[in-house]
Coordinates of C-alpha atoms in Angstrom, one line a residue:
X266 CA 101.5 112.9 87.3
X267 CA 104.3 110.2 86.2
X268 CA 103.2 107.1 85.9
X269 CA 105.4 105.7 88.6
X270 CA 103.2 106.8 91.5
X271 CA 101.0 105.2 90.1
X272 CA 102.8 102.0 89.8
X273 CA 104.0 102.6 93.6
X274 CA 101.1 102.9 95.5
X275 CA 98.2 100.8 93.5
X276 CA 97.7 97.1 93.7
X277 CA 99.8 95.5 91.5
X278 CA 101.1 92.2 91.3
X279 CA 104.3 92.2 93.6
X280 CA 107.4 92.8 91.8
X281 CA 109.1 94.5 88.2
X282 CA 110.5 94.1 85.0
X283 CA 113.5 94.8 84.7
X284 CA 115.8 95.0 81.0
X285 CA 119.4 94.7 81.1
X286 CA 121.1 96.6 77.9
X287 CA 124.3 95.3 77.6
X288 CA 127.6 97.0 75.6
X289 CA 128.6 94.6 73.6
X290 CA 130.5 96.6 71.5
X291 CA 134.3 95.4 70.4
X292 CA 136.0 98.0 73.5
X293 CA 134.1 95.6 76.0
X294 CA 135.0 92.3 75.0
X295 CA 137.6 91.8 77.7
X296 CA 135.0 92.9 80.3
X297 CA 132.0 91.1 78.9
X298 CA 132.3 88.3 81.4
X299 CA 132.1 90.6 84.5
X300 CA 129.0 92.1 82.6
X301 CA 127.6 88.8 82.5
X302 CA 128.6 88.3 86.0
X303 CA 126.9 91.2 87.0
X304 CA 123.5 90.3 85.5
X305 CA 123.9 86.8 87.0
X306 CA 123.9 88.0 90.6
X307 CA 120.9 89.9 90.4
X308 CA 118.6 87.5 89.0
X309 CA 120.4 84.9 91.5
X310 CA 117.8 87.7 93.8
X311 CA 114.6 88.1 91.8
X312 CA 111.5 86.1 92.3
X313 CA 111.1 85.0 88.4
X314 CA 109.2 81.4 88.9
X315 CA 106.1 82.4 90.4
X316 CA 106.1 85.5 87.6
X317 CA 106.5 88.0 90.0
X318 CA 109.7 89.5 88.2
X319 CA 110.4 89.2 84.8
X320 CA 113.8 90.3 82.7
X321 CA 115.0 90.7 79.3
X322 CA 118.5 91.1 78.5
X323 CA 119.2 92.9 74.9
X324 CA 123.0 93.3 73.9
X325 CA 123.9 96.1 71.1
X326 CA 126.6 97.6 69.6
X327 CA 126.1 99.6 66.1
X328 CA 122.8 97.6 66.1
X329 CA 120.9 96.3 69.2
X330 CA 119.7 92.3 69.4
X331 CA 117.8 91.1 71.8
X332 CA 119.1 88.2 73.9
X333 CA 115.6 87.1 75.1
X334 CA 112.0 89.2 76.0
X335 CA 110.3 89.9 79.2
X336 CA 108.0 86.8 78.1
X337 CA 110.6 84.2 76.7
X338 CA 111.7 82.3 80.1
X339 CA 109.4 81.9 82.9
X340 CA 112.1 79.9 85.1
X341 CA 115.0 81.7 86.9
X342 CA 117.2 78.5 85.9
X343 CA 116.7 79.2 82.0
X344 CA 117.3 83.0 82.6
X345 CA 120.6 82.2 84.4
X346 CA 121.7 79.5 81.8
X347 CA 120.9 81.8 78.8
X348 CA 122.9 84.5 80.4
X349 CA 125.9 82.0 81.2
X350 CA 125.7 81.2 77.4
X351 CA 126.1 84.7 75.9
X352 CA 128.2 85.6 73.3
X353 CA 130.1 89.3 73.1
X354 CA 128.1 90.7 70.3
X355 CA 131.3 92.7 69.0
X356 CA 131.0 95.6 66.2
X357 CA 131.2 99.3 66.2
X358 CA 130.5 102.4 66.6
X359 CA 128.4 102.0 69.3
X360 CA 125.0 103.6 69.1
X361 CA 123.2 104.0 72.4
X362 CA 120.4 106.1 70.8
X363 CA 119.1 103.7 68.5
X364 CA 119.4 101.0 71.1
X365 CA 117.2 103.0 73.6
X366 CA 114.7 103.6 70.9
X367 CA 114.6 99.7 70.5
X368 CA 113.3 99.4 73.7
X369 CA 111.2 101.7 73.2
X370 CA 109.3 100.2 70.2
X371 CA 110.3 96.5 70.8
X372 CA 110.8 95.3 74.3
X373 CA 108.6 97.4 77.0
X374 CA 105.9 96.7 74.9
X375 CA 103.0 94.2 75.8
X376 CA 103.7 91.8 73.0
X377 CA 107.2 91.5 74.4
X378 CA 106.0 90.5 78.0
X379 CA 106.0 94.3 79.6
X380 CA 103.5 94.6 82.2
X381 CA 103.0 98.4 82.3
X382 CA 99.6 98.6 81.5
X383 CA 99.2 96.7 84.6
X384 CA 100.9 99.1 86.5
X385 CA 103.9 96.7 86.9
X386 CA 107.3 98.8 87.5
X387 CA 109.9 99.1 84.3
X388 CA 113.5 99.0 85.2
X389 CA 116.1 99.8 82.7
X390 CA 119.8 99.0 83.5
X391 CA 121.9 100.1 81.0
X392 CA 125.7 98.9 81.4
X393 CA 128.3 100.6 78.8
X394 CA 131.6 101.5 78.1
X395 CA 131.8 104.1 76.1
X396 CA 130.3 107.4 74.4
X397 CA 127.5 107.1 72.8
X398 CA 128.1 107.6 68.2
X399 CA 124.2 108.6 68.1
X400 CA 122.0 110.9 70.4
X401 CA 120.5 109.6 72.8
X402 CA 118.4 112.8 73.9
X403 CA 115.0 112.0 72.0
X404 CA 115.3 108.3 73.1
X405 CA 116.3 108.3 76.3
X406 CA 113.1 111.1 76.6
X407 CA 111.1 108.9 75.5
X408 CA 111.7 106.2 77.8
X409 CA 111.0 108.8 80.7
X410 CA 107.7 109.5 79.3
X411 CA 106.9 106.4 79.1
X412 CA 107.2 105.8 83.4
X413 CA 110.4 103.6 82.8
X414 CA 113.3 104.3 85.6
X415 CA 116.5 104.1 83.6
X416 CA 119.8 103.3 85.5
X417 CA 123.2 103.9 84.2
X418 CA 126.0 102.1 85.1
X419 CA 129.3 102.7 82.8
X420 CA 133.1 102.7 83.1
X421 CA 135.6 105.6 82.9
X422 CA 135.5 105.1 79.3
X423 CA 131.8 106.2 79.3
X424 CA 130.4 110.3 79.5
X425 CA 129.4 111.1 82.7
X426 CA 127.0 113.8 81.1
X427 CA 125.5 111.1 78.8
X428 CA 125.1 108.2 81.5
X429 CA 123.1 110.8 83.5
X430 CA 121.5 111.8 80.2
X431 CA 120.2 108.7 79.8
X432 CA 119.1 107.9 83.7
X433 CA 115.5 108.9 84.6
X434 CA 117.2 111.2 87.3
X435 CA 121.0 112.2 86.7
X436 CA 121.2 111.1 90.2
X437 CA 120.7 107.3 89.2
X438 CA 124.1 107.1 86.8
X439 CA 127.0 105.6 88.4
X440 CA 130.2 105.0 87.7
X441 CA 132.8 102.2 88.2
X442 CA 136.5 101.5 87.1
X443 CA 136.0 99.1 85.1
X444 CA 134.0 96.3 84.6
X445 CA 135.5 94.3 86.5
X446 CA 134.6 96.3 90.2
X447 CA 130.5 95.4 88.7
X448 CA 130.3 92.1 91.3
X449 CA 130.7 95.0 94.4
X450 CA 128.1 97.3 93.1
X451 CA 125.4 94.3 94.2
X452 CA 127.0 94.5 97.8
X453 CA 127.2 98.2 97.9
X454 CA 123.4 98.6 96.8
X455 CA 122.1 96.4 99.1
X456 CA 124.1 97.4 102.7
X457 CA 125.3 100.8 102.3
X458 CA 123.3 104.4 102.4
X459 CA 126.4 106.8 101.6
X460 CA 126.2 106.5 98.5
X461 CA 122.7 108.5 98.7
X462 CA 120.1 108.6 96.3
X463 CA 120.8 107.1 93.0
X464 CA 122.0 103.8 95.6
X465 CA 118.9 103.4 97.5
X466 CA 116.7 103.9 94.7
X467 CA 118.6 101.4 92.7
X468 CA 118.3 99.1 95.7
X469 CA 115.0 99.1 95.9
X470 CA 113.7 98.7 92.5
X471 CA 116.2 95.8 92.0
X472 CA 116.8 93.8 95.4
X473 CA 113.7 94.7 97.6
X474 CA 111.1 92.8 98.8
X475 CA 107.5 93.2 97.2
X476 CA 105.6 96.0 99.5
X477 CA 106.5 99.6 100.0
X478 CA 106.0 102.0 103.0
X479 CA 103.9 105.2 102.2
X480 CA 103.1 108.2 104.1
X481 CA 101.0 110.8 103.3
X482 CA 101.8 114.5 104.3
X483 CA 98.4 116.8 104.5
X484 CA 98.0 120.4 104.8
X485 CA 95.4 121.0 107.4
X486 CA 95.7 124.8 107.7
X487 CA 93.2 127.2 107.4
X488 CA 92.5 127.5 104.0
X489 CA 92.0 124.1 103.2
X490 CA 89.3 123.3 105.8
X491 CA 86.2 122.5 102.9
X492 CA 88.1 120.8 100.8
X493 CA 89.7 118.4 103.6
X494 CA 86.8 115.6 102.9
X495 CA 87.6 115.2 99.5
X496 CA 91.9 114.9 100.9
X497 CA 90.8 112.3 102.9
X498 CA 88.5 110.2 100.3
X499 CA 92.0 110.6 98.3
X500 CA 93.7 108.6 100.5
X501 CA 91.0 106.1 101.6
X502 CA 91.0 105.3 97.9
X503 CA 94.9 104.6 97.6
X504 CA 94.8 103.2 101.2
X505 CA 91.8 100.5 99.7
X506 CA 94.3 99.4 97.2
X507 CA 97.4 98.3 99.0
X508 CA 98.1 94.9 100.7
X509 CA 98.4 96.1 104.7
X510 CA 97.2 92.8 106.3
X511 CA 100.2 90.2 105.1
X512 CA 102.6 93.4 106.4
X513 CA 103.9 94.4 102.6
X514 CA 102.4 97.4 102.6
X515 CA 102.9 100.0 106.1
X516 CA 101.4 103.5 105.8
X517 CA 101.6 106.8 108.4
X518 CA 99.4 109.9 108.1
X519 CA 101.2 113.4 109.0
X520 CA 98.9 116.3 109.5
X521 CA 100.5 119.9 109.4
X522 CA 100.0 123.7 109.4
X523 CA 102.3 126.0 111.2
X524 CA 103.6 122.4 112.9
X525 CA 103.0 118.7 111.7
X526 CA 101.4 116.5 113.6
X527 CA 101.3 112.4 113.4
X528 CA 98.2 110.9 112.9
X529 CA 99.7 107.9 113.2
X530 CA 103.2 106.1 112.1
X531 CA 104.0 103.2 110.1
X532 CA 103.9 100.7 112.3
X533 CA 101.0 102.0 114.4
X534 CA 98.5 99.7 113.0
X535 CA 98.6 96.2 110.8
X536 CA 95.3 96.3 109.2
X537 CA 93.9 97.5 106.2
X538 CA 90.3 98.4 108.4
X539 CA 91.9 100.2 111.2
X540 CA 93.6 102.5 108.8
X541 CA 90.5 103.5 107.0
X542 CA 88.6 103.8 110.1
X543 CA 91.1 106.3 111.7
X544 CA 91.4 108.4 108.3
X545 CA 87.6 108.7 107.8
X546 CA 87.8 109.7 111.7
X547 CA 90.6 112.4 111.0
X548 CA 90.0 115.9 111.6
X549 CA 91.0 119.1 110.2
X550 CA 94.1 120.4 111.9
X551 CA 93.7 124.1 111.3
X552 CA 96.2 126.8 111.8
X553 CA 98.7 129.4 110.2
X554 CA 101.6 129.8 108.8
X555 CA 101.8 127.0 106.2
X556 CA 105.1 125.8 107.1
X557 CA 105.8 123.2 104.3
X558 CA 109.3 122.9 105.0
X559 CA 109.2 122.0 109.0
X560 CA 106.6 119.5 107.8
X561 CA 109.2 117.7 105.5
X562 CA 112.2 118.4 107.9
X563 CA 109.7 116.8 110.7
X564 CA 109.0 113.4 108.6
X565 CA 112.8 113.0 107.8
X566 CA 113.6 113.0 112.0
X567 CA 110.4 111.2 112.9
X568 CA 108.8 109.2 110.3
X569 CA 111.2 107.6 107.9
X570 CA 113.3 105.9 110.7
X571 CA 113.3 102.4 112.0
X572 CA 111.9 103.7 115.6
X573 CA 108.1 104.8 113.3
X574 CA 108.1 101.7 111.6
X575 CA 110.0 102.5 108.2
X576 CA 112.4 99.5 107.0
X577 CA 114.3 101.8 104.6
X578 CA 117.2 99.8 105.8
X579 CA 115.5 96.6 104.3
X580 CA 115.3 98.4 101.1
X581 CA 111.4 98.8 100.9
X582 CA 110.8 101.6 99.0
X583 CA 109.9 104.4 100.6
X584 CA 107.4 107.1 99.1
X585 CA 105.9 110.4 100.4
X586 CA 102.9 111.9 99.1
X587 CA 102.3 115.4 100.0
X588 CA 98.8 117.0 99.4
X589 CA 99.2 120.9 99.4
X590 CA 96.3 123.8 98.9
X591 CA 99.1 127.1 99.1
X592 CA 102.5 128.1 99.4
X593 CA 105.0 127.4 102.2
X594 CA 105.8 130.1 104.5
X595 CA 109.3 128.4 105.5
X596 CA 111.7 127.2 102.9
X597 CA 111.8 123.8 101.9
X598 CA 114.6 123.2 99.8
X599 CA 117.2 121.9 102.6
X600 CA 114.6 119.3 103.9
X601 CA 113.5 118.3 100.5
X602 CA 116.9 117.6 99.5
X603 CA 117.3 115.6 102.7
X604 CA 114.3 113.4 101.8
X605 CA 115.8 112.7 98.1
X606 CA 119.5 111.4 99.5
X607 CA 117.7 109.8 101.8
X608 CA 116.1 107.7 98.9
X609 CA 112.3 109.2 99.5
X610 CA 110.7 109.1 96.4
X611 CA 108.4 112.1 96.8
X612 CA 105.2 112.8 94.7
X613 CA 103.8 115.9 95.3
X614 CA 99.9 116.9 94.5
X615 CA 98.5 120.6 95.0
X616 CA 95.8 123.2 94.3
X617 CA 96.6 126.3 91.8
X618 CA 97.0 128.4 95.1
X619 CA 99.8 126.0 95.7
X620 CA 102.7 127.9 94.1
X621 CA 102.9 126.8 90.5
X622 CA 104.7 129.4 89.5
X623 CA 107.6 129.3 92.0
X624 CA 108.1 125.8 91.3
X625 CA 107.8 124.9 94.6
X626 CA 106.2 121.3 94.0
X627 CA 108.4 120.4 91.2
X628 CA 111.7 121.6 94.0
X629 CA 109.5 119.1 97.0
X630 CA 109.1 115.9 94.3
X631 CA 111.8 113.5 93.9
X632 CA 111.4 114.4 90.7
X633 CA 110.0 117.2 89.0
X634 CA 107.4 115.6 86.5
X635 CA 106.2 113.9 89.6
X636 CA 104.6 116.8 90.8
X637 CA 100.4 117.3 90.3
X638 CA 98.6 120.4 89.6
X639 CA 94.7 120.0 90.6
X640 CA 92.0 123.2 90.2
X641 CA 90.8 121.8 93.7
X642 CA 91.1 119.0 96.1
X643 CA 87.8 117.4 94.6
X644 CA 89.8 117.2 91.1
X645 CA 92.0 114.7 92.9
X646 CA 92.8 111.8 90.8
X647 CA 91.2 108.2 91.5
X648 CA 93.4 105.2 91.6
X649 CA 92.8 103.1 89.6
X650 CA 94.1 99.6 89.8
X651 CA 94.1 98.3 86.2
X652 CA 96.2 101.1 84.7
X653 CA 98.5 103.8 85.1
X654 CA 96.5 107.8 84.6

């Protein structure tokens, strides 16, 4: 499973990295100031000085160079003034490939102040102007393998194709008329939801408070009845990691066969105790058809609204893990692709008997690497709070 589930739903210390790669090549000049802009206003948001967030800006061209690491400033002040102080690098052609690969090898690294072997979120925000001179296939690849969630922001001047290429989801690429219409893309991210998606994800890995709200979809029909204790040790275990008490975390259980039922919602209970002590009490639904799809149509009308206790419009992330032992009677491609432009990010775990071969996890997850095949429901992975699996 990507390391990003990981990342969401373990203790972590609150907050991301996050590494602007700027265009500096000579067809930007003119715009370079909005870039800068741009960059300004949303560490003017982060929480840098008690090292919850850090950032690294790199700027490239033919060649990349980086401005400073994710360790260099500890102060949101010397961020700011750096960034105020930057010079348009200049040169051609411009070679996003080889700049992606840099940051592979030389900035979400842990010498360079990248906190991913802590399980700390890595944010890319890549802001260009043009096509790419190099590939960027094998780099951009890379960087997806390596958990980081890649944004692409570029100009009419930039490929479309490319920009979405490069984004850990083509749905995270967006596009603006120039450079100059970058100060509204802060304003948009932050108030508006029609923009689907790529917007609310972007939201919440740059502008959201620390916490996240996580529900947890389990089949409880008929043929997963023996290995339900081992489902529910599963998510005792995550639920043991996460910070309920002080109200950043929120978490809702959904139980479902042939209908879903709530076990509880989001904001049913504030405690870390009463939460384990209801899942340890839960018991096996039972039932037939497996109908995977109502389940997931069922959360988007009832559990990820303001009403259960979700604050999606707060920009919390919002994350669904579904546990599955077999293959949906019902179809569950319109409610899936409900939960992703709603902003869900969806991680979905299940048995062999679950329907590898139809795809059908890979079609549920936000994404498809972020789908989990286990032999059974006692091969279910432990969290573990010092590292990603």
């Amino acid at each position: 499973m990507s390391d990003i589930f990981y990342s969401l739903v373990e203790r972590q210390p609150a907050g991301k990295d996050i590494v602007f790669l700027l265009d500096g090549s000579d067809g930007t000049r003119t715009g370079f100031p909005a870039v800068k802009d741009f960059v300004q206003r949303v560490v003017e948001t982060l929480s840098v000085d008690d090292n919850k967030d850090r950032v690294s800006v790199v700027q490239y061209s033919k060649e990349p160079a980086a401005q400073f690491y994710l360790n260099t400033y500890t102060t949101k002040g010397d961020i700011l003034d750096t960034v105020r102080g930057l010079r348009h690098k200049g040169g051609r052609p411009l070679n996003t490939g080889a700049a992606l690969q840099y940051l592979r090898d030389n900035v979400f690294t842990a010498s360079a102040g990248s906190r991913l072997q802590e399980g700390v979120p890595q944010v890319l925000v890549l802001i260009s102007g043009g096509r790419s001179f190099d590939s960027v296939d094998a780099p951009a690849s890379a960087l997806k393998e390596l958990g980081v969630l890649t944004f692409a922001i570029g100009t009419r001047s930039a490929d479309s194709k490319e920009l979405q290429k490069i984004s850990h989801d083509p749905s995270y690429a967006l596009t603006v008329s120039e450079f100059t219409d970058l100060p509204n893309v802060q304003q948009q991210l932050q108030s508006s939801r029609r923009f689907g998606k790529k917007i609310h994800l972007m939201s919440s890995c740059l502008f959201s408070p620390a916490g996240k709200d996580i529900v947890f979809l389990l089949d409880g029909s008929d043929g997963t009845r023996t290995g339900f204790p081992a489902v529910k040790d599963f998510v005792q275990r995550v639920v043991e990691t996460l910070s309920v008490d002080d109200n950043k975390d929120r978490v809702s259980v959904v139980q479902y066969s042939k209908e879903p039922a709530a076990q509880f919602y989001l904001n049913t209970y504030t405690t870390k105790g009463d939460i384990l002590d209801t899942v340890r009490g839960l018991r096996h639904k039972g039932g037939r058809p497996l109908n995977t799809g109502a389940a997931l149509q069922y959360l988007r009308d009832n559990v990820f609204t303001a009403s259960a206790g979700s604050r999606l419009q707060e920009g919390v992330p919002q994350v669904l893990v579904l546990i599955s032992g077999g293959r949906s009677f019902d179809s569950v491609d319109a409610p899936a692709s409900a939960l992703k432009e709603l902003g869900v990010l969806t991680f979905a775990i299940g048995t062999r008997s679950a329907d590898s071969k139809e795809l059908e996890l890979q079609k549920i997850s936000y994404d498809p690497s972020s789908a989990l095949s286990v032999s059974d429901f006692t091969d279910l992975p432990v969290p573990r709070n010092s590292s990603p699996l």
